[in-house]
PDB file of C-alpha atoms in Angstrom:
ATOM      1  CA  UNK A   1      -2.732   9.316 -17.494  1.00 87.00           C
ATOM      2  CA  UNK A   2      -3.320  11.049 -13.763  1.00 92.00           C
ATOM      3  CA  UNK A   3      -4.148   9.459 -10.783  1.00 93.00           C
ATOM      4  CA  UNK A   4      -7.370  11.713 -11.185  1.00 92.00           C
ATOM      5  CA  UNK A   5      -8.131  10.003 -14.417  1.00 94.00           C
ATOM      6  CA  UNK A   6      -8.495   6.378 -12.502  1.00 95.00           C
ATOM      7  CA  UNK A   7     -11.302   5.215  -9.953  1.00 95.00           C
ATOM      8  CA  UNK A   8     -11.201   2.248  -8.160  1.00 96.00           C
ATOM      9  CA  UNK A   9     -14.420   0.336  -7.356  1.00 94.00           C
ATOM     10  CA  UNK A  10     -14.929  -2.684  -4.991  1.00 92.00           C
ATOM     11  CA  UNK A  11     -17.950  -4.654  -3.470  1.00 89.00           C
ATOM     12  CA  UNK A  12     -17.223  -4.171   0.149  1.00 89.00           C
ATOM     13  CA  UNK A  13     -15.955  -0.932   2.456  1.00 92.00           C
ATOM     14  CA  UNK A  14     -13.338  -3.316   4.127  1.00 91.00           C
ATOM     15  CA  UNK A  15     -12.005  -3.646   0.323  1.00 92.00           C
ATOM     16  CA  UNK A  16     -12.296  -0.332  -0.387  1.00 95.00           C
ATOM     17  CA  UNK A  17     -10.099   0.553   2.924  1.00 96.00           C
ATOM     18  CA  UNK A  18      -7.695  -1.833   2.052  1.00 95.00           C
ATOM     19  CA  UNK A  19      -6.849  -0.266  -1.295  1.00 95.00           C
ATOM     20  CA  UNK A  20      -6.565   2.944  -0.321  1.00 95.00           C
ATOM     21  CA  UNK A  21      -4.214   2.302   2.086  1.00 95.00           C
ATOM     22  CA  UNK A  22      -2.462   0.611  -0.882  1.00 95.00           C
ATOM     23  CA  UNK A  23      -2.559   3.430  -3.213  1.00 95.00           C
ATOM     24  CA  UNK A  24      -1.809   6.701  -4.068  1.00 94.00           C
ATOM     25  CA  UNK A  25      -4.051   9.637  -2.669  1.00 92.00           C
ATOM     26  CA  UNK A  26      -4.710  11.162  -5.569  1.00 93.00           C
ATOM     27  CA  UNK A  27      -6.654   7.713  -7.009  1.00 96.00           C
ATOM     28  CA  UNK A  28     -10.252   7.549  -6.166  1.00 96.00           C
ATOM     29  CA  UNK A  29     -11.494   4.450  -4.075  1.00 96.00           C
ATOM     30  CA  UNK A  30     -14.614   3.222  -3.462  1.00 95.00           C
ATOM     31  CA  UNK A  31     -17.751   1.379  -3.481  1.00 92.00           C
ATOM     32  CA  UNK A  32     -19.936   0.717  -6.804  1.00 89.00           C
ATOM     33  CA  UNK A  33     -22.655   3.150  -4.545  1.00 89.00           C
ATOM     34  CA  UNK A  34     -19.959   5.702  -3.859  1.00 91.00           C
ATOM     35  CA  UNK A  35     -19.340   6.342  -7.825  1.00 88.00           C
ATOM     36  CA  UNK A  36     -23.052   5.741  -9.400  1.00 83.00           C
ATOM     37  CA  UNK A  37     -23.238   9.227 -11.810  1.00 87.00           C
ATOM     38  CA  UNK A  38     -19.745   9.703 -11.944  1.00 89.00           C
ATOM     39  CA  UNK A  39     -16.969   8.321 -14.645  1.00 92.00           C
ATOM     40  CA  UNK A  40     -13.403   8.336 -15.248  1.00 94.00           C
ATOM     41  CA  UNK A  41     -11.167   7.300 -18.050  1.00 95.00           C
ATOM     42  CA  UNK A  42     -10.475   3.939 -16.438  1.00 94.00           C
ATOM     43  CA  UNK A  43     -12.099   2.142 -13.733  1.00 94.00           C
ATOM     44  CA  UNK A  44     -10.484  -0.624 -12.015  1.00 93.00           C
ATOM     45  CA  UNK A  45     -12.957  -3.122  -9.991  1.00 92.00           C
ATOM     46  CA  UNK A  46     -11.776  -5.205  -7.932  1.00 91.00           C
ATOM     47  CA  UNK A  47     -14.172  -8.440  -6.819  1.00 87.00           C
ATOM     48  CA  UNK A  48     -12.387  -8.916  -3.626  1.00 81.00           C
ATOM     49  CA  UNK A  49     -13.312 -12.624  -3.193  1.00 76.00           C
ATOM     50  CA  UNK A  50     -11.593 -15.506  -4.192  1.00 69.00           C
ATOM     51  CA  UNK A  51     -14.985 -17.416  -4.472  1.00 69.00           C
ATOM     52  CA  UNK A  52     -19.003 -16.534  -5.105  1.00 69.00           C
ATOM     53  CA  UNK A  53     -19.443 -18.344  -2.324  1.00 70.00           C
ATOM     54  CA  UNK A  54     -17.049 -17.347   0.388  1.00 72.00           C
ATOM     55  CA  UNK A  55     -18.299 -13.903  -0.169  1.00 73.00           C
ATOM     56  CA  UNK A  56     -19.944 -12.504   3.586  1.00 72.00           C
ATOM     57  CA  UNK A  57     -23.178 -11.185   1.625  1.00 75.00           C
ATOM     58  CA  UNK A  58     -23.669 -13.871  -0.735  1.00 74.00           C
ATOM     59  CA  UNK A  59     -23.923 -14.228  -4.536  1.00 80.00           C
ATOM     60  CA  UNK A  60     -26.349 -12.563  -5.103  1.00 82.00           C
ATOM     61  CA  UNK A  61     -24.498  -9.019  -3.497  1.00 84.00           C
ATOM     62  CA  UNK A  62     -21.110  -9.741  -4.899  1.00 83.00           C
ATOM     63  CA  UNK A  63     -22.620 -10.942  -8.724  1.00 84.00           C
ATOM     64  CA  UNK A  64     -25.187  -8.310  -8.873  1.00 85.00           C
ATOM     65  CA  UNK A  65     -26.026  -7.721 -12.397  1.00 82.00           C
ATOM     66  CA  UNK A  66     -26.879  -3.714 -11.572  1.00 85.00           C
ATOM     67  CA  UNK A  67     -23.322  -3.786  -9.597  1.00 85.00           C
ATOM     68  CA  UNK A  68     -21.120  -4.946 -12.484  1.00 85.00           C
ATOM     69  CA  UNK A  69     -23.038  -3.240 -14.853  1.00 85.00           C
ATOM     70  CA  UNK A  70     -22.355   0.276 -12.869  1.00 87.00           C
ATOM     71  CA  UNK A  71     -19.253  -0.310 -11.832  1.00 87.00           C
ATOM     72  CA  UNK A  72     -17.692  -1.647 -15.762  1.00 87.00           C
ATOM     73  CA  UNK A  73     -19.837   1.747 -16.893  1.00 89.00           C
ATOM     74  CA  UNK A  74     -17.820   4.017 -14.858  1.00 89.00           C
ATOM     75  CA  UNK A  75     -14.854   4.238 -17.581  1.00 91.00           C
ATOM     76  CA  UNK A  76     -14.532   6.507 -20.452  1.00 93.00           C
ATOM     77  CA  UNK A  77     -12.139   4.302 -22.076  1.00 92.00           C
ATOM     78  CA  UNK A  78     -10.863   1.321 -20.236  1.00 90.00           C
ATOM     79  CA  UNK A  79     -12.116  -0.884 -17.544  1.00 89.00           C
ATOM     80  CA  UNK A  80     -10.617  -3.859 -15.779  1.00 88.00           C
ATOM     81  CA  UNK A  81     -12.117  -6.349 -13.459  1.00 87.00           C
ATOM     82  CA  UNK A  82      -9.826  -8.138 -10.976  1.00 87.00           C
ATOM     83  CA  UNK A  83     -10.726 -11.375  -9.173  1.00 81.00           C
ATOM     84  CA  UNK A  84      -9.719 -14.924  -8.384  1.00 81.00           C
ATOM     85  CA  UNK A  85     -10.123 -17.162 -11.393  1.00 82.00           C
ATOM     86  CA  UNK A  86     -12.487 -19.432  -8.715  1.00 82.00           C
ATOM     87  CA  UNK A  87     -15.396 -16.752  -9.189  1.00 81.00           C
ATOM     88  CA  UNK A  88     -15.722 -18.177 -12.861  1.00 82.00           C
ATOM     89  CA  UNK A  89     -16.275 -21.667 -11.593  1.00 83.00           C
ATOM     90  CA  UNK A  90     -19.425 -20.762  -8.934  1.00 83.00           C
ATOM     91  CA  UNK A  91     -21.339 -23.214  -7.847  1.00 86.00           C
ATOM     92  CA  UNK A  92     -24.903 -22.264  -8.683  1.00 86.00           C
ATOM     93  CA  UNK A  93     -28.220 -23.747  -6.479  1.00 87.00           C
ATOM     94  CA  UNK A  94     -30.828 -21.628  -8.289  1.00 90.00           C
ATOM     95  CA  UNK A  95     -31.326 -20.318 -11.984  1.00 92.00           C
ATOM     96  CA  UNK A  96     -30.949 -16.936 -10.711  1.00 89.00           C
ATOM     97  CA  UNK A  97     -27.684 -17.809  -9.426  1.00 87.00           C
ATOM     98  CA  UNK A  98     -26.649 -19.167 -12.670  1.00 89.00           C
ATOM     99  CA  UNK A  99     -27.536 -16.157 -14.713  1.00 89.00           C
ATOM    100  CA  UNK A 100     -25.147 -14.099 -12.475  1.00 86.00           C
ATOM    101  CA  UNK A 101     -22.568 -16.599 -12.840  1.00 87.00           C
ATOM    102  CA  UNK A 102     -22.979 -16.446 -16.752  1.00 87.00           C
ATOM    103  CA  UNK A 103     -23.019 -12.648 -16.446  1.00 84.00           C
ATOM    104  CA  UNK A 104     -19.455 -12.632 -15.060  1.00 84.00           C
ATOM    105  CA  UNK A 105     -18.364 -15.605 -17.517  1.00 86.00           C
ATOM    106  CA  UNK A 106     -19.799 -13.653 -20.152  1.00 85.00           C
ATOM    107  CA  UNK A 107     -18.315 -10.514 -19.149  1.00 82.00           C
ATOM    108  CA  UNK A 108     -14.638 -12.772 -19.062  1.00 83.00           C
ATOM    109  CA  UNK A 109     -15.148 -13.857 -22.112  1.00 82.00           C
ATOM    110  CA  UNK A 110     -15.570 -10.439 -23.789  1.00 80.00           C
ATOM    111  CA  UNK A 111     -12.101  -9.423 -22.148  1.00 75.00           C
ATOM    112  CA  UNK A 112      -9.022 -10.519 -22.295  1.00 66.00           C
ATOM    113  CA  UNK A 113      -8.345 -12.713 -19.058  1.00 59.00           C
ATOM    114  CA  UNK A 114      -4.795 -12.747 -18.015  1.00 58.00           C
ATOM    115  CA  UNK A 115      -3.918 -15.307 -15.943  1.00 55.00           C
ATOM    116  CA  UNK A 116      -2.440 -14.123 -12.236  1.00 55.00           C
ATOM    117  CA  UNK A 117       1.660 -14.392 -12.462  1.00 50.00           C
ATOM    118  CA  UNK A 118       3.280 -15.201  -9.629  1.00 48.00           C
ATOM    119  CA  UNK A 119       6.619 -14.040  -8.570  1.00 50.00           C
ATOM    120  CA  UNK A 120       8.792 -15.847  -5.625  1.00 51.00           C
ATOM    121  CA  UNK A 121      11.330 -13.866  -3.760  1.00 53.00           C
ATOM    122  CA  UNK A 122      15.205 -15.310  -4.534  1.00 49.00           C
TER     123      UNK A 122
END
């Protein structure tokens, strides 16, 4: 696989920044509104908050059913979501709310979710 062959997709353009400082140029970065129309054999997304609500433009922005659903879309053959385990355990207030919760649980549950490994410095 080629760097050209991977995008990388995240909510917010501070994110987005951030990772392509991070990685090589040849990867694509950007936001889900940057890539709508355009694929690539795998599409890494990146949720960039560690919880639904600690996110600066809510829920609602960050969960966006239309969001996911574009950015998971993106890949030919392989997409992964990154996030903090703490964005499966929202607390909702309204039923809409819920049903993007569910969305993302659902969307975990489909996966495979790996659980973060940590490694300390000796």
């Amino acid at each position: 696989m080629r760097e050209s062959d991977i995008i990388v997709v995240a909510p917010y353009n501070a994110q987005v920044n951030a990772l392509r400082d991070a990685l090589p140029a040849g990867i694509k970065v950007g936001t889900v509104d940057k890539f709508q129309g355009q694929e690539a054999a795998a599409c890494l997304v990146s949720m960039t908050a560690s919880s639904a609500e600690e996110t600066s433009r809510g829920m609602e922005f960050l969960l966006s059913l239309n969001r996911i659903n574009v950015a998971v879309s993106r890949a030919k053959a392989l997409a992964l979501v990154f996030g903090a385990e703490r964005l499966l355990d929202a607390r909702c207030e309204t039923v809409e709310q819920m049903r993007l919760a569910n969305t993302l649980c659902a969307l975990a549950e489909a996966g495979q979710v790996e659980r973060p490994v940590i490694r300390r410095a000796s």
